[in-house]
PDB file of C-alpha atoms in Angstrom:
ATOM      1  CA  UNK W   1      42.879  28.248   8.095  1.00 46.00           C
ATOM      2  CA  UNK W   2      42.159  25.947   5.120  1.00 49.00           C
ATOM      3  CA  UNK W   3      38.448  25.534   4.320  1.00 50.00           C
ATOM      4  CA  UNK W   4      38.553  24.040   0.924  1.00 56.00           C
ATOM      5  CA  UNK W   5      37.067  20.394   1.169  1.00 58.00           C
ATOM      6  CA  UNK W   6      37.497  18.242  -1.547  1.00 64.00           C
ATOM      7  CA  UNK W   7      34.329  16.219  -3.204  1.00 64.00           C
ATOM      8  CA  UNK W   8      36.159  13.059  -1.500  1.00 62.00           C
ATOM      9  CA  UNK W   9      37.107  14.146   1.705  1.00 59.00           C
ATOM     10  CA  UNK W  10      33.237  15.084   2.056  1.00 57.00           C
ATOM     11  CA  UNK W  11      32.054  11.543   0.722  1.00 61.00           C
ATOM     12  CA  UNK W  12      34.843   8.960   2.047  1.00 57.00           C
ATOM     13  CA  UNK W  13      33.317   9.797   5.847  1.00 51.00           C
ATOM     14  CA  UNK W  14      29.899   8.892   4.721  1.00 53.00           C
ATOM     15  CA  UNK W  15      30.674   5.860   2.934  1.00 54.00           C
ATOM     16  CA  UNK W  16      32.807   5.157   5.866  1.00 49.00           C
ATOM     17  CA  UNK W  17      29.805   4.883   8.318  1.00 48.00           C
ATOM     18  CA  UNK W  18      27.755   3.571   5.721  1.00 59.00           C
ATOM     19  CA  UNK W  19      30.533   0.128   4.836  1.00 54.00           C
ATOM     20  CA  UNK W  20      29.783  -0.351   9.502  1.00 56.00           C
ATOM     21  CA  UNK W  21      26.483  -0.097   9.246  1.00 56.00           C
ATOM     22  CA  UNK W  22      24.739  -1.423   6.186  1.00 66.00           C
ATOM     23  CA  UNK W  23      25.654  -4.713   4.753  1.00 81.00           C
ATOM     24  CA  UNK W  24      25.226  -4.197   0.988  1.00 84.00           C
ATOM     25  CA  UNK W  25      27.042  -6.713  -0.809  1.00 84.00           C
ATOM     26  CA  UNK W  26      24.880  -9.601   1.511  1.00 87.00           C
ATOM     27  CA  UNK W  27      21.874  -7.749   0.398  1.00 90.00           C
ATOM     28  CA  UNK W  28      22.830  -8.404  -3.622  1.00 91.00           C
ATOM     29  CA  UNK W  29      24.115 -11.826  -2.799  1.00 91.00           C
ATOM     30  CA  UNK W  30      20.390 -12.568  -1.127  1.00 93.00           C
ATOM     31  CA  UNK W  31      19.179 -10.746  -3.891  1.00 95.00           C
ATOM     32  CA  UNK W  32      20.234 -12.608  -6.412  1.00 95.00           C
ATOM     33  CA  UNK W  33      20.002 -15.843  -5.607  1.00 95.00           C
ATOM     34  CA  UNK W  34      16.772 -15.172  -4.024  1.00 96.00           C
ATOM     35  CA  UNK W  35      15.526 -13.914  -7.265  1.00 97.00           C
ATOM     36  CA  UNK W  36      17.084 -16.788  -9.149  1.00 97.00           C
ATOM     37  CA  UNK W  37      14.734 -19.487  -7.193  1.00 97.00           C
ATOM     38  CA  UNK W  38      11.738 -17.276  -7.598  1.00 97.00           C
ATOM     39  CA  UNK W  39      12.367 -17.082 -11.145  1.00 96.00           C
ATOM     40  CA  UNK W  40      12.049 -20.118 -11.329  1.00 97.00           C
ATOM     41  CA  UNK W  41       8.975 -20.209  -8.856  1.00 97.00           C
ATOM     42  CA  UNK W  42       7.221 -17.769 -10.720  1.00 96.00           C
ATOM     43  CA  UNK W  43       7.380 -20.144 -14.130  1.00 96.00           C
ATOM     44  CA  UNK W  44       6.525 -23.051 -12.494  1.00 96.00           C
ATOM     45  CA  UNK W  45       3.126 -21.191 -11.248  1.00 95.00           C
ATOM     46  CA  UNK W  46       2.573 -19.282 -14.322  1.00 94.00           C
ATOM     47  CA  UNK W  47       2.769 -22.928 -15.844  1.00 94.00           C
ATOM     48  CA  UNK W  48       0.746 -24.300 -13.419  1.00 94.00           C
ATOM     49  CA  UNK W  49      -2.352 -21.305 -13.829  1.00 93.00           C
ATOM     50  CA  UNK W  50      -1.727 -21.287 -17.579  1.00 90.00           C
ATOM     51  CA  UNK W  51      -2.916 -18.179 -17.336  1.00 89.00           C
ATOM     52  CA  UNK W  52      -1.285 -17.159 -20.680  1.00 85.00           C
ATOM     53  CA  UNK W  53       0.014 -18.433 -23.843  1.00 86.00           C
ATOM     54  CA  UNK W  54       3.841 -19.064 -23.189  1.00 87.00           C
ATOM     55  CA  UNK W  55       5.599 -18.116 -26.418  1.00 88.00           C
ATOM     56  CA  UNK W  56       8.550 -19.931 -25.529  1.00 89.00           C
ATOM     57  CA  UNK W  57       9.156 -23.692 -23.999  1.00 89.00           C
ATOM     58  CA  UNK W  58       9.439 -24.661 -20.205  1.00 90.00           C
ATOM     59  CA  UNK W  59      13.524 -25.088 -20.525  1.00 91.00           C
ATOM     60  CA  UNK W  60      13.786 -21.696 -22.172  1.00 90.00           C
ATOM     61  CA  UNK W  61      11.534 -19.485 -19.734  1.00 92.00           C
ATOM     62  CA  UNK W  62      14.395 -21.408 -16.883  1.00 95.00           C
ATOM     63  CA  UNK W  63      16.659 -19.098 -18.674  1.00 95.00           C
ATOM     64  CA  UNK W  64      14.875 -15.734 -18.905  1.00 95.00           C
ATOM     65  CA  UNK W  65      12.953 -15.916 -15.901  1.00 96.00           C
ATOM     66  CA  UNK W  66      15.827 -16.718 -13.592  1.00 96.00           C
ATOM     67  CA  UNK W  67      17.832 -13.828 -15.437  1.00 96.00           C
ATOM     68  CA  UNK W  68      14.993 -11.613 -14.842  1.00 95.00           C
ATOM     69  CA  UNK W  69      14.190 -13.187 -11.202  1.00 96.00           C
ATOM     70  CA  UNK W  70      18.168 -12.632 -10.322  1.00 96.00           C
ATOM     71  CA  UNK W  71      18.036  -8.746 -11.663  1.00 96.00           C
ATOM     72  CA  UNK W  72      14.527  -8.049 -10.167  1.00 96.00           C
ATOM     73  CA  UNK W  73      15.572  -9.918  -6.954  1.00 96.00           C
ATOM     74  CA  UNK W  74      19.008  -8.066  -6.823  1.00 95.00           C
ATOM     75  CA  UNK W  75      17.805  -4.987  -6.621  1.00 95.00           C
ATOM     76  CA  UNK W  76      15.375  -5.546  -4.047  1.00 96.00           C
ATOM     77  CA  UNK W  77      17.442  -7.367  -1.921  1.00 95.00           C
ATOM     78  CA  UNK W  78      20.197  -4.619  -2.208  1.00 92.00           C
ATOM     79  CA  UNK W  79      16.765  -2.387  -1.191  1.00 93.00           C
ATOM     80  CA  UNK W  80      16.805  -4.263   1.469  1.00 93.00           C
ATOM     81  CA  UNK W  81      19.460  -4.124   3.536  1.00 90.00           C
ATOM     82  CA  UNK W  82      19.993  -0.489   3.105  1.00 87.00           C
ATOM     83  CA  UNK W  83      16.105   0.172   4.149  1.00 89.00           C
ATOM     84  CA  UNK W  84      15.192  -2.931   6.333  1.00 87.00           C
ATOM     85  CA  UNK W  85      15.437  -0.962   9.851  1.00 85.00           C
ATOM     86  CA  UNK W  86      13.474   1.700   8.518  1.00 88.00           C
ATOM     87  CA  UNK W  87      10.202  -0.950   7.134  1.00 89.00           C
ATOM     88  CA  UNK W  88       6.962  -1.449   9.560  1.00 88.00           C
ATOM     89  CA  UNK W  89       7.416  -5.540  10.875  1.00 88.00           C
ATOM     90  CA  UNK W  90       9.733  -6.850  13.322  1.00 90.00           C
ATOM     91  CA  UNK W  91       9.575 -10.158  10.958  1.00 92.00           C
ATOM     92  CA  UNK W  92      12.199 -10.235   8.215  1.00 92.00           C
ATOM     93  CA  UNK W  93      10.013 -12.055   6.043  1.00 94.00           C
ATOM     94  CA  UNK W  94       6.994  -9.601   5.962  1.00 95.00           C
ATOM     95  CA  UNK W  95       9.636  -6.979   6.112  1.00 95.00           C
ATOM     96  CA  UNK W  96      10.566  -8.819   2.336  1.00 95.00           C
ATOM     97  CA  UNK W  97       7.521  -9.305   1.482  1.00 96.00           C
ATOM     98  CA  UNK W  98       6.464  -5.902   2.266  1.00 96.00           C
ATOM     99  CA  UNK W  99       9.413  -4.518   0.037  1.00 96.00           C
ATOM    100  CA  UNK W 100       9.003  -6.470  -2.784  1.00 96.00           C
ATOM    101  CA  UNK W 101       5.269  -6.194  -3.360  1.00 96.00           C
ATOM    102  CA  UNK W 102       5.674  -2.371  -3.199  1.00 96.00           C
ATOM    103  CA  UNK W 103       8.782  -2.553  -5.719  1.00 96.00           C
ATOM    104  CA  UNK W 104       5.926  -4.734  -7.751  1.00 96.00           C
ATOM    105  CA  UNK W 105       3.497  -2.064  -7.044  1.00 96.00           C
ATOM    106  CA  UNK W 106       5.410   0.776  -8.072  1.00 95.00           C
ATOM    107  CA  UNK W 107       6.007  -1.156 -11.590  1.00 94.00           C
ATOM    108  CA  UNK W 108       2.465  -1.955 -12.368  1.00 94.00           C
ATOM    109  CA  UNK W 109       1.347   1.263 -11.472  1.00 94.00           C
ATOM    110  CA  UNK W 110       3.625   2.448 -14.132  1.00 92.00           C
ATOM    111  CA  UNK W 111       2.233  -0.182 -16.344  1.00 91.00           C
ATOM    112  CA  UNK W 112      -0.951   1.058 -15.512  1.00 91.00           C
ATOM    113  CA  UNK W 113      -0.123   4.450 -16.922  1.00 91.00           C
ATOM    114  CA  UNK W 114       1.599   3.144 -20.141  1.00 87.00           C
ATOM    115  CA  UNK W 115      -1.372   1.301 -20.511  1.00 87.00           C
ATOM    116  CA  UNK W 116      -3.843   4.247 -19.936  1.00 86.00           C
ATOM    117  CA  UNK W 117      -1.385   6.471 -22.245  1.00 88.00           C
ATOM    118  CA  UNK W 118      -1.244   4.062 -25.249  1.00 83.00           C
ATOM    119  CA  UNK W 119      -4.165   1.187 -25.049  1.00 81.00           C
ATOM    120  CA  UNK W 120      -3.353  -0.178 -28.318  1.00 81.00           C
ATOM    121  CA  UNK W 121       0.436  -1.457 -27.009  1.00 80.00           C
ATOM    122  CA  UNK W 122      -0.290  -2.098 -22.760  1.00 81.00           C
ATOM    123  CA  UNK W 123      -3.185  -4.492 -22.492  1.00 83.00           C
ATOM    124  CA  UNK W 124      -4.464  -4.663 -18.424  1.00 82.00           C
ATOM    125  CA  UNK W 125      -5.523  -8.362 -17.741  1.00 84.00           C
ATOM    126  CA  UNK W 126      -7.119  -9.091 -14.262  1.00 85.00           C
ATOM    127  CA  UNK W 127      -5.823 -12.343 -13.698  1.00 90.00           C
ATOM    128  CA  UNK W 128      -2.156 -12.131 -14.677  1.00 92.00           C
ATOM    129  CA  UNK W 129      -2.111  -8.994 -12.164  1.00 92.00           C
ATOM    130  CA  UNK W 130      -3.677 -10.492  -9.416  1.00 94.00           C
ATOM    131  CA  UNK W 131      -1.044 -13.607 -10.149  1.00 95.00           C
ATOM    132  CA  UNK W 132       2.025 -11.075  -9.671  1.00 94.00           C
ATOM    133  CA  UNK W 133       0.769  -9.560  -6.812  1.00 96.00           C
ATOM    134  CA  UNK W 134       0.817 -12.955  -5.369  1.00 96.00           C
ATOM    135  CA  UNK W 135       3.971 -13.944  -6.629  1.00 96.00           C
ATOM    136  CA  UNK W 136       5.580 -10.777  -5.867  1.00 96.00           C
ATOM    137  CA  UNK W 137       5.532 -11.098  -2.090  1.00 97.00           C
ATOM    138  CA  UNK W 138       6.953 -14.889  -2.651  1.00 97.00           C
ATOM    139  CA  UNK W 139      10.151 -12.892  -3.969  1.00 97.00           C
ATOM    140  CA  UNK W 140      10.519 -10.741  -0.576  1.00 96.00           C
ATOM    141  CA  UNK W 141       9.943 -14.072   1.299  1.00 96.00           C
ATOM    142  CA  UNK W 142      12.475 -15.956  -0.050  1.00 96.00           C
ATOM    143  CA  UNK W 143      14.846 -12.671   0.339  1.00 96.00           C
ATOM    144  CA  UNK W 144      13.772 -12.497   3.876  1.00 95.00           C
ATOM    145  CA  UNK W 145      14.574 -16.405   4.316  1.00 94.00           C
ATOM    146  CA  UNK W 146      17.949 -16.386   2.559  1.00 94.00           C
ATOM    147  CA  UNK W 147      18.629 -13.419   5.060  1.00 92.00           C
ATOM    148  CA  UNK W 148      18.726 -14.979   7.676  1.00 88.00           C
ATOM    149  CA  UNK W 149      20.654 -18.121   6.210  1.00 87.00           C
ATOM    150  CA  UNK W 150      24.053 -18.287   8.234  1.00 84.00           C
ATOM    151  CA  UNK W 151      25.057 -20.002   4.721  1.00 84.00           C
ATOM    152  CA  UNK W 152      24.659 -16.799   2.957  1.00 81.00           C
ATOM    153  CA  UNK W 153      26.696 -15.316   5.457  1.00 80.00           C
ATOM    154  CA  UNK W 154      29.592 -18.213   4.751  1.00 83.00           C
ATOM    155  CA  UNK W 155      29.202 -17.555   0.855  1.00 82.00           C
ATOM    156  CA  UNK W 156      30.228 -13.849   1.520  1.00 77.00           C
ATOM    157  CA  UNK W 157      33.318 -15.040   3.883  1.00 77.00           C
ATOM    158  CA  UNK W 158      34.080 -17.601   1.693  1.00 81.00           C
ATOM    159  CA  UNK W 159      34.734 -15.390  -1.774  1.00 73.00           C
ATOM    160  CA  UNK W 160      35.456 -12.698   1.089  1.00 62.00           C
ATOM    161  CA  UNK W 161      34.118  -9.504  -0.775  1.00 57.00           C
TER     162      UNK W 161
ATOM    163  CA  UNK Q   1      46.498   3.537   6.655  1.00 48.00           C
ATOM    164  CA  UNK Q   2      43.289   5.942   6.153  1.00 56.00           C
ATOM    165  CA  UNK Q   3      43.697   6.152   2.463  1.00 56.00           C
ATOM    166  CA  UNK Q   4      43.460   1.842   2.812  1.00 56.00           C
ATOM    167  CA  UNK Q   5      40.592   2.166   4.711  1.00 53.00           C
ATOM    168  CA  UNK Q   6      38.648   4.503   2.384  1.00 58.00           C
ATOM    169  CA  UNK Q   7      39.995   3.077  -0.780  1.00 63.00           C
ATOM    170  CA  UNK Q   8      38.275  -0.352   0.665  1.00 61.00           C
ATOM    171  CA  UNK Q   9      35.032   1.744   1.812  1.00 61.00           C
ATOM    172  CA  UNK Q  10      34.824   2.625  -1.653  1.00 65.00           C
ATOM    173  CA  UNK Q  11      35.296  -0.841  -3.320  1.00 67.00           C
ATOM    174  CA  UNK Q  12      32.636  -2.071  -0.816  1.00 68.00           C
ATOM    175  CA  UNK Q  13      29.972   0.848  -0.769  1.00 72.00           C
ATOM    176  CA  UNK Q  14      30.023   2.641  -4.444  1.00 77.00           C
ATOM    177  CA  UNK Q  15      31.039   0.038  -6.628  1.00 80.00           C
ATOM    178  CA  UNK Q  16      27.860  -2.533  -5.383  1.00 81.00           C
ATOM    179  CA  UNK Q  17      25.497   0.809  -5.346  1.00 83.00           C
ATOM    180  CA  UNK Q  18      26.866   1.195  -9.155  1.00 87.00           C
ATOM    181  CA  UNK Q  19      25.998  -2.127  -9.806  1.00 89.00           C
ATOM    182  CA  UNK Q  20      22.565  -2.061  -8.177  1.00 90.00           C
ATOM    183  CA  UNK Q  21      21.583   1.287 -10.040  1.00 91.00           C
ATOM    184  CA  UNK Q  22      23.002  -0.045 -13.888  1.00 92.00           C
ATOM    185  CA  UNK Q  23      20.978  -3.526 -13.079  1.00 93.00           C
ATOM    186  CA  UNK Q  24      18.002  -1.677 -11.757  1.00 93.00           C
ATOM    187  CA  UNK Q  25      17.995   0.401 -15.212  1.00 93.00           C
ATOM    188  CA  UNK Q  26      18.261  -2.766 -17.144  1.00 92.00           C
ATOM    189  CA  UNK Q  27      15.169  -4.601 -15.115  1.00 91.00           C
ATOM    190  CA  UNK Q  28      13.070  -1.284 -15.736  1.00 91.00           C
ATOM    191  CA  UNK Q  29      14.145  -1.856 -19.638  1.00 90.00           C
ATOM    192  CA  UNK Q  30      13.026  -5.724 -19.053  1.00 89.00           C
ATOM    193  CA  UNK Q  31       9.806  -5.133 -16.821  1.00 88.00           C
ATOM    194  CA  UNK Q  32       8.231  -2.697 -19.317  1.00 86.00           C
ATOM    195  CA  UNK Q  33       9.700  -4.539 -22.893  1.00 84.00           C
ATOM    196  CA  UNK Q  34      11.798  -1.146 -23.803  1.00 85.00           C
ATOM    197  CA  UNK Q  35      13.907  -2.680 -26.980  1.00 86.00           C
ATOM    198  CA  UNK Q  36      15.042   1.065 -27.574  1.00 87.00           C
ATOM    199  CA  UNK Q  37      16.723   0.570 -24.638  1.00 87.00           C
ATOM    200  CA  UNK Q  38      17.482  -3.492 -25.174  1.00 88.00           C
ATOM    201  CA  UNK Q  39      17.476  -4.679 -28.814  1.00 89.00           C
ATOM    202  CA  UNK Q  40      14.852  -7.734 -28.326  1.00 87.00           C
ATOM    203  CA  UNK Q  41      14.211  -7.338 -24.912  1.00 89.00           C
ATOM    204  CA  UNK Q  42      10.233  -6.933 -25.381  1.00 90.00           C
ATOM    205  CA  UNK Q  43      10.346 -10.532 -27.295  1.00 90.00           C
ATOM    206  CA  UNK Q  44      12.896 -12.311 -24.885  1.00 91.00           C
ATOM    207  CA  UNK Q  45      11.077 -11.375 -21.753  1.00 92.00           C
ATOM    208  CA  UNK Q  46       7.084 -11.551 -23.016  1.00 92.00           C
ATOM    209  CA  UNK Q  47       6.389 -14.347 -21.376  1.00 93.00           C
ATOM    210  CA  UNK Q  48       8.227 -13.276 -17.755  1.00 94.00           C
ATOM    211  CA  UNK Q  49       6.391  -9.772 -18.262  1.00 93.00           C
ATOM    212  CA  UNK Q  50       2.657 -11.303 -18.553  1.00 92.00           C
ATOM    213  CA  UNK Q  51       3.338 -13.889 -15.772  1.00 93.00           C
ATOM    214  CA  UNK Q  52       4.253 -11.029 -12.848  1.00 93.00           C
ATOM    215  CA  UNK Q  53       1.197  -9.328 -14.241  1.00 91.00           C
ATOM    216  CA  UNK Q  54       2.709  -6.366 -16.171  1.00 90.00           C
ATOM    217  CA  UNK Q  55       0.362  -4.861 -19.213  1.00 84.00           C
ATOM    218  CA  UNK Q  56       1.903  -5.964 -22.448  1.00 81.00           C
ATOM    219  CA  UNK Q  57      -0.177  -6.319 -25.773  1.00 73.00           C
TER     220      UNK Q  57
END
């Protein structure tokens, strides 16, 4: 009897089951074009609230926060489908909203400790943190609304990945 | 026929999760400003970083 597995004979199985049951690559594609509108969102608010000095003009932030929107918003939509039958609503929208704010949390908290650590470099301000909060959970909304597009579904046939 | 079907499991489960773990590096390099990790990153992003509330001098 033979009882030398390979690595890949012990992985292909998993990521067998895994390709049936979780839908990864509609999770990015939400992501991502999820986080490209609330880029977007998020700029139009903070320009709104003014509640900082932009350093750059309205046309430029369209670039960096819809870059940063589609990276932040790719990951947690790729978060997302692999943990959405796992989070506490029934709703698909608080279940994004729910995700996102705690992929928000998890950053500031960090933040929080930079800022505690060196003072001089991470400066806390009330306001601005209270404004991502807010935002934050806009990002799992609109993840959680592009989910259950049927058009997102016909993007992913239609370049058939 | 097997071999097909994993080789396509692959392309459809490991190559996305590489994707998502390289772009979630990147976004932790953009959330907290890390130009050791990005050249210019802190600069280019200042304004995204103070508007989803992240501490930033």
């Amino acid at each position: 009897m033979h009882f030398m597995i390979s690595g890949t004979q012990l992985v292909l199985p998993v990521i067998n089951i895994m390709a049936g049951t979780i839908e990864l690559q509609r999770g990015i594609i939400t992501g991502v074009i999820a986080g490209a509108i609330w880029g977007i969102f998020t700029l139009c608010i903070s320009s709104i609230t003014q509640l900082l000095e932009f350093d750059f003009s309205f046309f430029n932030g369209i670039v960096t926060f819809s870059v940063a929107g589609m990276g932040l918003g790719l990951v947690a939509g790729a978060l997302y489908s692999v943990i959405r039958n796992y989070l506490p609503f029934q709703n698909e929208i608080l279940k994004g909203g729910f995700l996102s704010t705690a992929i928000w949390l998890i950053f500031f908290v960090c933040s929080l400790i930079l800022s505690g650590t060196s003072p001089e470099r991470y400066h806390f301000h009330n306001e601005q943190s209270l404004q991502g909060l807010i935002l934050s959970v806009f990002l799992g909304v609109f993840i959680g609304l592009l989910w259950k597009s049927d058009k997102i579904r016909q993007l992913i046939n239609t370049i058939n990945l | 026929m097997n071999k097909e079907v994993s080789n396509k499991s692959v392309n459809s489960v490991l190559l996305p999760t590489l994707l998502v773990v390289g772009v979630a590096f990147l976004v932790t390099a953009v959330v907290f400003g890390a130009d050791s990790v990005i050249p210019g990153v802190h600069d280019a992003f200042h304004d995204f970083r103070h508007s989803v509330g992240i501490t930033c001098h």
